[in-house]
Amino acid sequence: MYGIVLCVVGDPTAAAEVTERVYVELWRDCGTRSPSSSPLAALVAHAHRLAVDRVRSNGTSGSHGGRPLAGEELSRLAATQRRAIELTYFCGQSQRDAARTMEIAPEVVAEQVTAGLAQLQRDRAMAGPR
């Protein structure tokens, strides 16, 4: 989780604070939450949401500069899926902002993120434990 948060906020100290908050909130609310997806997906989504909130509250866009991600898993995604995930999960953009950047409708960004994350999950399941 720390790695995801760090990619969004860009500052190690802030990333540690946000990561701690993620775990504290999820621990506190674990009896009341009923995730519609896997627990890991819920954890990642919550971490991303808090990291984006942190970036927005500071009025910055993170220090990563929106650079493309390197990684074998992401490189297997369709270009639109990969870009939508990069912008929303690692650059801290909202789906609306990512849609403007990509010059597509926000609904398409949502579809591409969902499809890309599902593909990543399938690829990881097929690869088995590491």
JSON list of C-alpha atoms in Angstrom, two decimals:
[
{"chain": "A", "resi": 1, "resn": "MET", "atom": "CA", "xyz": [0.00, 0.00, 0.00]},
{"chain": "A", "resi": 2, "resn": "TYR", "atom": "CA", "xyz": [2.84, 2.35, 0.83]},
{"chain": "A", "resi": 3, "resn": "GLY", "atom": "CA", "xyz": [4.15, 2.08, -2.75]},
{"chain": "A", "resi": 4, "resn": "ILE", "atom": "CA", "xyz": [0.80, 3.02, -4.24]},
{"chain": "A", "resi": 5, "resn": "VAL", "atom": "CA", "xyz": [0.38, 5.93, -1.86]},
{"chain": "A", "resi": 6, "resn": "LEU", "atom": "CA", "xyz": [3.96, 7.11, -2.48]},
{"chain": "A", "resi": 7, "resn": "CYS", "atom": "CA", "xyz": [3.37, 7.14, -6.24]},
{"chain": "A", "resi": 8, "resn": "VAL", "atom": "CA", "xyz": [0.38, 9.41, -5.71]},
{"chain": "A", "resi": 9, "resn": "VAL", "atom": "CA", "xyz": [1.64, 11.79, -3.01]},
{"chain": "A", "resi": 10, "resn": "GLY", "atom": "CA", "xyz": [5.31, 11.80, -3.98]},
{"chain": "A", "resi": 11, "resn": "ASP", "atom": "CA", "xyz": [6.62, 12.40, -0.44]},
{"chain": "A", "resi": 12, "resn": "PRO", "atom": "CA", "xyz": [7.84, 9.50, 1.74]},
{"chain": "A", "resi": 13, "resn": "THR", "atom": "CA", "xyz": [6.73, 11.10, 5.01]},
{"chain": "A", "resi": 14, "resn": "ALA", "atom": "CA", "xyz": [3.26, 11.96, 3.70]},
{"chain": "A", "resi": 15, "resn": "ALA", "atom": "CA", "xyz": [2.99, 8.49, 2.16]},
{"chain": "A", "resi": 16, "resn": "ALA", "atom": "CA", "xyz": [3.77, 6.86, 5.51]},
{"chain": "A", "resi": 17, "resn": "GLU", "atom": "CA", "xyz": [1.14, 9.00, 7.23]},
{"chain": "A", "resi": 18, "resn": "VAL", "atom": "CA", "xyz": [-1.53, 8.21, 4.64]},
{"chain": "A", "resi": 19, "resn": "THR", "atom": "CA", "xyz": [-0.68, 4.49, 4.69]},
{"chain": "A", "resi": 20, "resn": "GLU", "atom": "CA", "xyz": [-1.01, 4.40, 8.45]},
{"chain": "A", "resi": 21, "resn": "ARG", "atom": "CA", "xyz": [-4.36, 6.18, 8.20]},
{"chain": "A", "resi": 22, "resn": "VAL", "atom": "CA", "xyz": [-5.56, 3.60, 5.65]},
{"chain": "A", "resi": 23, "resn": "TYR", "atom": "CA", "xyz": [-4.84, 0.70, 7.97]},
{"chain": "A", "resi": 24, "resn": "VAL", "atom": "CA", "xyz": [-6.25, 2.45, 11.04]},
{"chain": "A", "resi": 25, "resn": "GLU", "atom": "CA", "xyz": [-9.49, 3.34, 9.26]},
{"chain": "A", "resi": 26, "resn": "LEU", "atom": "CA", "xyz": [-9.93, -0.12, 7.79]},
{"chain": "A", "resi": 27, "resn": "TRP", "atom": "CA", "xyz": [-9.18, -1.76, 11.14]},
{"chain": "A", "resi": 28, "resn": "ARG", "atom": "CA", "xyz": [-11.64, 0.53, 12.91]},
{"chain": "A", "resi": 29, "resn": "ASP", "atom": "CA", "xyz": [-14.37, -0.10, 10.32]},
{"chain": "A", "resi": 30, "resn": "CYS", "atom": "CA", "xyz": [-13.68, -3.78, 9.56]},
{"chain": "A", "resi": 31, "resn": "GLY", "atom": "CA", "xyz": [-16.87, -4.97, 11.22]},
{"chain": "A", "resi": 32, "resn": "THR", "atom": "CA", "xyz": [-19.07, -2.57, 9.28]},
{"chain": "A", "resi": 33, "resn": "ARG", "atom": "CA", "xyz": [-17.55, -2.85, 5.81]},
{"chain": "A", "resi": 34, "resn": "SER", "atom": "CA", "xyz": [-18.80, -5.34, 3.29]},
{"chain": "A", "resi": 35, "resn": "PRO", "atom": "CA", "xyz": [-16.62, -4.93, 0.21]},
{"chain": "A", "resi": 36, "resn": "SER", "atom": "CA", "xyz": [-18.21, -5.88, -3.08]},
{"chain": "A", "resi": 37, "resn": "SER", "atom": "CA", "xyz": [-14.81, -7.00, -4.33]},
{"chain": "A", "resi": 38, "resn": "SER", "atom": "CA", "xyz": [-11.82, -8.71, -2.79]},
{"chain": "A", "resi": 39, "resn": "PRO", "atom": "CA", "xyz": [-10.38, -7.37, 0.47]},
{"chain": "A", "resi": 40, "resn": "LEU", "atom": "CA", "xyz": [-7.16, -6.44, -1.37]},
{"chain": "A", "resi": 41, "resn": "ALA", "atom": "CA", "xyz": [-9.11, -4.47, -3.97]},
{"chain": "A", "resi": 42, "resn": "ALA", "atom": "CA", "xyz": [-10.96, -2.64, -1.19]},
{"chain": "A", "resi": 43, "resn": "LEU", "atom": "CA", "xyz": [-7.66, -1.87, 0.54]},
{"chain": "A", "resi": 44, "resn": "VAL", "atom": "CA", "xyz": [-6.06, -0.55, -2.66]},
{"chain": "A", "resi": 45, "resn": "ALA", "atom": "CA", "xyz": [-9.11, 1.56, -3.51]},
{"chain": "A", "resi": 46, "resn": "HIS", "atom": "CA", "xyz": [-9.20, 3.05, -0.01]},
{"chain": "A", "resi": 47, "resn": "ALA", "atom": "CA", "xyz": [-5.45, 3.78, -0.07]},
{"chain": "A", "resi": 48, "resn": "HIS", "atom": "CA", "xyz": [-5.75, 5.46, -3.45]},
{"chain": "A", "resi": 49, "resn": "ARG", "atom": "CA", "xyz": [-8.74, 7.52, -2.34]},
{"chain": "A", "resi": 50, "resn": "LEU", "atom": "CA", "xyz": [-6.95, 8.80, 0.78]},
{"chain": "A", "resi": 51, "resn": "ALA", "atom": "CA", "xyz": [-3.76, 9.52, -1.17]},
{"chain": "A", "resi": 52, "resn": "VAL", "atom": "CA", "xyz": [-5.68, 11.54, -3.76]},
{"chain": "A", "resi": 53, "resn": "ASP", "atom": "CA", "xyz": [-7.47, 13.41, -0.96]},
{"chain": "A", "resi": 54, "resn": "ARG", "atom": "CA", "xyz": [-4.07, 14.24, 0.55]},
{"chain": "A", "resi": 55, "resn": "VAL", "atom": "CA", "xyz": [-2.72, 15.54, -2.77]},
{"chain": "A", "resi": 56, "resn": "ARG", "atom": "CA", "xyz": [-5.83, 17.61, -3.42]},
{"chain": "A", "resi": 57, "resn": "SER", "atom": "CA", "xyz": [-5.83, 19.07, 0.10]},
{"chain": "A", "resi": 58, "resn": "ASN", "atom": "CA", "xyz": [-2.22, 20.17, -0.41]},
{"chain": "A", "resi": 59, "resn": "GLY", "atom": "CA", "xyz": [-3.01, 21.69, -3.81]},
{"chain": "A", "resi": 60, "resn": "THR", "atom": "CA", "xyz": [-0.31, 19.67, -5.56]},
{"chain": "A", "resi": 61, "resn": "SER", "atom": "CA", "xyz": [-0.27, 16.98, -8.18]},
{"chain": "A", "resi": 62, "resn": "GLY", "atom": "CA", "xyz": [2.37, 14.76, -6.58]},
{"chain": "A", "resi": 63, "resn": "SER", "atom": "CA", "xyz": [6.06, 14.70, -7.49]},
{"chain": "A", "resi": 64, "resn": "HIS", "atom": "CA", "xyz": [5.96, 11.90, -10.01]},
{"chain": "A", "resi": 65, "resn": "GLY", "atom": "CA", "xyz": [5.19, 14.18, -12.96]},
{"chain": "A", "resi": 66, "resn": "GLY", "atom": "CA", "xyz": [2.79, 11.71, -14.49]},
{"chain": "A", "resi": 67, "resn": "ARG", "atom": "CA", "xyz": [5.60, 9.53, -15.81]},
{"chain": "A", "resi": 68, "resn": "PRO", "atom": "CA", "xyz": [4.60, 6.23, -17.40]},
{"chain": "A", "resi": 69, "resn": "LEU", "atom": "CA", "xyz": [4.92, 3.19, -15.17]},
{"chain": "A", "resi": 70, "resn": "ALA", "atom": "CA", "xyz": [7.43, 0.50, -15.85]},
{"chain": "A", "resi": 71, "resn": "GLY", "atom": "CA", "xyz": [6.25, -2.98, -15.13]},
{"chain": "A", "resi": 72, "resn": "GLU", "atom": "CA", "xyz": [5.64, -6.23, -16.85]},
{"chain": "A", "resi": 73, "resn": "GLU", "atom": "CA", "xyz": [2.07, -6.56, -15.59]},
{"chain": "A", "resi": 74, "resn": "LEU", "atom": "CA", "xyz": [0.94, -3.10, -16.69]},
{"chain": "A", "resi": 75, "resn": "SER", "atom": "CA", "xyz": [2.70, -3.41, -20.03]},
{"chain": "A", "resi": 76, "resn": "ARG", "atom": "CA", "xyz": [0.37, -6.29, -20.94]},
{"chain": "A", "resi": 77, "resn": "LEU", "atom": "CA", "xyz": [-2.71, -4.08, -20.70]},
{"chain": "A", "resi": 78, "resn": "ALA", "atom": "CA", "xyz": [-4.27, -2.28, -23.64]},
{"chain": "A", "resi": 79, "resn": "ALA", "atom": "CA", "xyz": [-2.82, 1.22, -23.99]},
{"chain": "A", "resi": 80, "resn": "THR", "atom": "CA", "xyz": [-6.08, 2.94, -22.97]},
{"chain": "A", "resi": 81, "resn": "GLN", "atom": "CA", "xyz": [-6.45, 0.74, -19.89]},
{"chain": "A", "resi": 82, "resn": "ARG", "atom": "CA", "xyz": [-2.85, 1.33, -18.84]},
{"chain": "A", "resi": 83, "resn": "ARG", "atom": "CA", "xyz": [-3.10, 5.11, -19.30]},
{"chain": "A", "resi": 84, "resn": "ALA", "atom": "CA", "xyz": [-6.40, 5.32, -17.40]},
{"chain": "A", "resi": 85, "resn": "ILE", "atom": "CA", "xyz": [-4.91, 3.38, -14.48]},
{"chain": "A", "resi": 86, "resn": "GLU", "atom": "CA", "xyz": [-1.72, 5.46, -14.51]},
{"chain": "A", "resi": 87, "resn": "LEU", "atom": "CA", "xyz": [-3.64, 8.73, -14.42]},
{"chain": "A", "resi": 88, "resn": "THR", "atom": "CA", "xyz": [-6.19, 7.72, -11.80]},
{"chain": "A", "resi": 89, "resn": "TYR", "atom": "CA", "xyz": [-4.15, 5.49, -9.49]},
{"chain": "A", "resi": 90, "resn": "PHE", "atom": "CA", "xyz": [-0.64, 6.83, -9.82]},
{"chain": "A", "resi": 91, "resn": "CYS", "atom": "CA", "xyz": [-1.03, 10.45, -10.88]},
{"chain": "A", "resi": 92, "resn": "GLY", "atom": "CA", "xyz": [-3.88, 11.25, -8.51]},
{"chain": "A", "resi": 93, "resn": "GLN", "atom": "CA", "xyz": [-6.29, 12.45, -11.17]},
{"chain": "A", "resi": 94, "resn": "SER", "atom": "CA", "xyz": [-10.03, 12.04, -10.82]},
{"chain": "A", "resi": 95, "resn": "GLN", "atom": "CA", "xyz": [-11.77, 10.11, -13.57]},
{"chain": "A", "resi": 96, "resn": "ARG", "atom": "CA", "xyz": [-13.07, 13.42, -14.92]},
{"chain": "A", "resi": 97, "resn": "ASP", "atom": "CA", "xyz": [-9.54, 14.87, -15.05]},
{"chain": "A", "resi": 98, "resn": "ALA", "atom": "CA", "xyz": [-8.19, 11.70, -16.66]},
{"chain": "A", "resi": 99, "resn": "ALA", "atom": "CA", "xyz": [-10.97, 11.91, -19.25]},
{"chain": "A", "resi": 100, "resn": "ARG", "atom": "CA", "xyz": [-9.89, 15.44, -20.14]},
{"chain": "A", "resi": 101, "resn": "THR", "atom": "CA", "xyz": [-6.24, 14.37, -20.35]},
{"chain": "A", "resi": 102, "resn": "MET", "atom": "CA", "xyz": [-7.09, 11.38, -22.53]},
{"chain": "A", "resi": 103, "resn": "GLU", "atom": "CA", "xyz": [-9.76, 13.28, -24.49]},
{"chain": "A", "resi": 104, "resn": "ILE", "atom": "CA", "xyz": [-12.41, 10.64, -23.85]},
{"chain": "A", "resi": 105, "resn": "ALA", "atom": "CA", "xyz": [-15.64, 10.51, -21.84]},
{"chain": "A", "resi": 106, "resn": "PRO", "atom": "CA", "xyz": [-15.39, 9.97, -18.06]},
{"chain": "A", "resi": 107, "resn": "GLU", "atom": "CA", "xyz": [-17.54, 6.85, -18.42]},
{"chain": "A", "resi": 108, "resn": "VAL", "atom": "CA", "xyz": [-14.93, 5.39, -20.77]},
{"chain": "A", "resi": 109, "resn": "VAL", "atom": "CA", "xyz": [-12.18, 6.09, -18.23]},
{"chain": "A", "resi": 110, "resn": "ALA", "atom": "CA", "xyz": [-14.22, 4.26, -15.58]},
{"chain": "A", "resi": 111, "resn": "GLU", "atom": "CA", "xyz": [-14.74, 1.32, -17.95]},
{"chain": "A", "resi": 112, "resn": "GLN", "atom": "CA", "xyz": [-11.06, 1.18, -18.87]},
{"chain": "A", "resi": 113, "resn": "VAL", "atom": "CA", "xyz": [-9.91, 1.30, -15.25]},
{"chain": "A", "resi": 114, "resn": "THR", "atom": "CA", "xyz": [-12.36, -1.44, -14.29]},
{"chain": "A", "resi": 115, "resn": "ALA", "atom": "CA", "xyz": [-11.38, -3.62, -17.24]},
{"chain": "A", "resi": 116, "resn": "GLY", "atom": "CA", "xyz": [-7.67, -3.02, -16.67]},
{"chain": "A", "resi": 117, "resn": "LEU", "atom": "CA", "xyz": [-7.83, -3.87, -12.97]},
{"chain": "A", "resi": 118, "resn": "ALA", "atom": "CA", "xyz": [-9.85, -7.00, -13.76]},
{"chain": "A", "resi": 119, "resn": "GLN", "atom": "CA", "xyz": [-7.23, -8.03, -16.31]},
{"chain": "A", "resi": 120, "resn": "LEU", "atom": "CA", "xyz": [-4.42, -7.44, -13.81]},
{"chain": "A", "resi": 121, "resn": "GLN", "atom": "CA", "xyz": [-6.27, -9.57, -11.27]},
{"chain": "A", "resi": 122, "resn": "ARG", "atom": "CA", "xyz": [-6.77, -12.38, -13.82]},
{"chain": "A", "resi": 123, "resn": "ASP", "atom": "CA", "xyz": [-3.11, -12.22, -14.86]},
{"chain": "A", "resi": 124, "resn": "ARG", "atom": "CA", "xyz": [-1.97, -12.39, -11.25]},
{"chain": "A", "resi": 125, "resn": "ALA", "atom": "CA", "xyz": [-4.30, -15.30, -10.48]},
{"chain": "A", "resi": 126, "resn": "MET", "atom": "CA", "xyz": [-2.96, -17.21, -13.49]},
{"chain": "A", "resi": 127, "resn": "ALA", "atom": "CA", "xyz": [0.64, -16.54, -12.45]},
{"chain": "A", "resi": 128, "resn": "GLY", "atom": "CA", "xyz": [-0.03, -18.02, -9.02]},
{"chain": "A", "resi": 129, "resn": "PRO", "atom": "CA", "xyz": [1.79, -17.18, -5.78]},
{"chain": "A", "resi": 130, "resn": "ARG", "atom": "CA", "xyz": [5.25, -15.67, -5.97]}
]
